[in-house]
Coordinates of C-alpha atoms in Angstrom, one line a residue:
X1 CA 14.9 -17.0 -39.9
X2 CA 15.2 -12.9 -40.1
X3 CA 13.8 -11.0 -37.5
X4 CA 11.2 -8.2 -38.8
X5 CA 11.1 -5.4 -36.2
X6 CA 8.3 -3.7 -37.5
X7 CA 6.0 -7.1 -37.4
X8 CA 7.1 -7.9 -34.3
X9 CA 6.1 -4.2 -32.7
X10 CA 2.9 -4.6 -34.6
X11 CA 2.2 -8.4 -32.8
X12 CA 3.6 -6.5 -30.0
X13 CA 1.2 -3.6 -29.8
X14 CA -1.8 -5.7 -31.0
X15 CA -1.6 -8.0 -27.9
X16 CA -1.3 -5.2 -25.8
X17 CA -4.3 -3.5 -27.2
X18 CA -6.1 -7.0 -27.0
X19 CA -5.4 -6.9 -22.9
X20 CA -6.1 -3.9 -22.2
X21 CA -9.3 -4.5 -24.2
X22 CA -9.9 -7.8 -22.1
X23 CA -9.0 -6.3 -18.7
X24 CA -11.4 -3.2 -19.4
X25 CA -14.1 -5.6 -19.7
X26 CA -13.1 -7.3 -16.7
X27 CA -12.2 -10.7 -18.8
X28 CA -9.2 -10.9 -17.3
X29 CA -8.3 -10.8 -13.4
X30 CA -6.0 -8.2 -12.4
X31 CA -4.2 -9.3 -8.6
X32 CA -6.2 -7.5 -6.8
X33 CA -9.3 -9.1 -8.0
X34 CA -7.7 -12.8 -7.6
X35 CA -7.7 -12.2 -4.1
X36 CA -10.4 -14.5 -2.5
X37 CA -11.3 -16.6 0.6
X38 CA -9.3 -15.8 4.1
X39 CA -6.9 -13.6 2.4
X40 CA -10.0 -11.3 1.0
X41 CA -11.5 -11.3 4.4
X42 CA -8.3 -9.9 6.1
X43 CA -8.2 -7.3 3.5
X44 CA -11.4 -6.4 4.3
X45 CA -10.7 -6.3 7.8
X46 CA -7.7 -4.4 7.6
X47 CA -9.7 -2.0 5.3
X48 CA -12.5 -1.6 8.0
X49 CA -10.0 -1.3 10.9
X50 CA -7.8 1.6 9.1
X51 CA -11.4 3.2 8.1
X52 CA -13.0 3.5 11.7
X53 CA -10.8 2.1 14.5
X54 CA -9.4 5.1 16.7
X55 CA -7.4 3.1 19.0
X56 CA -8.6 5.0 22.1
X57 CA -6.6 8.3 20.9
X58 CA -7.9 11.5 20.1
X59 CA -10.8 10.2 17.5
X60 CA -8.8 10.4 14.2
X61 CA -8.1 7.0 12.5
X62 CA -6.0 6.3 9.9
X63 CA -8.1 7.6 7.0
X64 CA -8.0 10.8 8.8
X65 CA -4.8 11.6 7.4
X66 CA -4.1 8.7 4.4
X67 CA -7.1 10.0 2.1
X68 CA -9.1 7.9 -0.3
X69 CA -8.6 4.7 2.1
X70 CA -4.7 5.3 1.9
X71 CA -4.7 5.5 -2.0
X72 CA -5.1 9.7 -1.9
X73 CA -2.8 12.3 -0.7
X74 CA -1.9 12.1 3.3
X75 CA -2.8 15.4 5.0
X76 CA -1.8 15.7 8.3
X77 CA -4.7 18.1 10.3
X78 CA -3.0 21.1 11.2
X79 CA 0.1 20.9 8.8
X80 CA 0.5 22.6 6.0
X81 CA 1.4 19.9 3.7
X82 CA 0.8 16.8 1.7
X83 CA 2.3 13.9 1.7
X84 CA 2.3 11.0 -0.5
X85 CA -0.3 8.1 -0.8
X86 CA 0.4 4.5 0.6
X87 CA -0.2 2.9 -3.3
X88 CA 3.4 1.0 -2.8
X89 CA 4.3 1.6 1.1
X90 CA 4.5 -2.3 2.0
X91 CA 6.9 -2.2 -1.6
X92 CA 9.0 0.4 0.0
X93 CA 9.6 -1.4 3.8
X94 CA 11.7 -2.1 5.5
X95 CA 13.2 1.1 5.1
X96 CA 16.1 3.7 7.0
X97 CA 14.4 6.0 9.0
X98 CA 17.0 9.0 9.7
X99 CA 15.1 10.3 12.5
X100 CA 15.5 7.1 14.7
X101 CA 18.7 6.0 13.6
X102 CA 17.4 3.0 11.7
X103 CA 16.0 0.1 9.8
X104 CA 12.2 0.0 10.4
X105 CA 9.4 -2.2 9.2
X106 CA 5.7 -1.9 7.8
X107 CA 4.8 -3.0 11.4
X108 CA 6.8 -0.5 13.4
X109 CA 5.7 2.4 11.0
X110 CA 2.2 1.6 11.5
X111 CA 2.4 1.2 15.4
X112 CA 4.5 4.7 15.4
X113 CA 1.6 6.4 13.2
X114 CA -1.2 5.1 15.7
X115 CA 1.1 6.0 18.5
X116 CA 2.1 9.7 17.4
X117 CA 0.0 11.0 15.3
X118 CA -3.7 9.4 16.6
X119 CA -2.1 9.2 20.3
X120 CA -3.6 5.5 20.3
X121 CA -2.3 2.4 22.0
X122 CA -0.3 0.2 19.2
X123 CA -1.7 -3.3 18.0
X124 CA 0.9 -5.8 19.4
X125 CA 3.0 -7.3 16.9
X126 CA 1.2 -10.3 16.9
X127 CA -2.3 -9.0 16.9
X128 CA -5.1 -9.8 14.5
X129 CA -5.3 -6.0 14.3
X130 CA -1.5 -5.8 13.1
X131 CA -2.1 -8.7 11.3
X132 CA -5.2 -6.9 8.9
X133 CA -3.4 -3.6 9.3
X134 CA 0.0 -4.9 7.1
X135 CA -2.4 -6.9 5.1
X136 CA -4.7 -4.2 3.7
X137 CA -1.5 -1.8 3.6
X138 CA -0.1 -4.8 1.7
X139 CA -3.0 -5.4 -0.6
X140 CA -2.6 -1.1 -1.6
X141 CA 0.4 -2.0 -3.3
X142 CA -0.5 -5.2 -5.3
X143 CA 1.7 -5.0 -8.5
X144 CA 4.2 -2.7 -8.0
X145 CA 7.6 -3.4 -7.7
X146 CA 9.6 -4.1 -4.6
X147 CA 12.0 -1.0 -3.9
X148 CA 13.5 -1.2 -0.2
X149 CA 14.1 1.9 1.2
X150 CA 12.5 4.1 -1.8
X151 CA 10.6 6.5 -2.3
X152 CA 6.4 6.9 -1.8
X153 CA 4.0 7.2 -4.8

């Protein structure tokens, strides 16, 4: 049996089109959406904590700098520059950080953001705060492709 390239692309670019067409319409779940139950819930959580939870620092959470609930730009207030949204940060940890020396995690960058730059007390490790944190961080990059160590979207 021959192989016809230009059928195939055609098949190709049809079922494509056909997907796109069915995930427009919502017909077909994307990841995100097939998140339910207990999992959902910590999302949620996470979402809620990284929205409004100050962490007895200087009254700026999270959001305050990672706009659009850490799928925007991040601003830092009082510096002149933009940053890059948190779309794939749990795809890009652990990570070399240059300025410590070393290998850090989701969790460690999280608890150095709520320690510097919102001057809060960090969620233990083993907190249910940490815990919704990583997993709404998490559930921002859904999809995209594991990269240790590269770069922000």
């Amino acid at each position: 049996m021959q192989c016809n390239p230009v059928k195939e692309w055609r098949l190709f670019s049809l079922s494509g089109a056909v997907l796109g067409a069915l995930l427009a319409v919502g017909a077909v779940p994307t990841a995100q959406a097939a998140v339910t139950g207990p999992l959902a819930q910590t999302v949620e959580q996470g979402k809620q904590i990284f929205m409004h939870d100050t962490f007895g620092g200087r009254g700026m959470t999270c959001a305050s700098c990672h706009k659009a609930a850490g799928m925007g730009t991040t601003e830092v207030p009082g510096m002149d520059r933009k940053g890059p949204s948190l779309a794939n940060a749990a795809a890009v940890f652990p990570r070399y950080k240059a300025r410590v020396h070393k290998v850090i995690t989701l969790e460690e960058q999280i608890r150095g953001c709520i320690h510097g730059a919102l001057g809060g007390k960090e969620p233990a490790y083993d907190s249910a705060t940490m815990r919704a944190l990583v997993t709404y961080v998490s559930s921002l990059a859904q999809g995209q492709r594991i990269d240790m160590g590269g770069a922000f979207k």
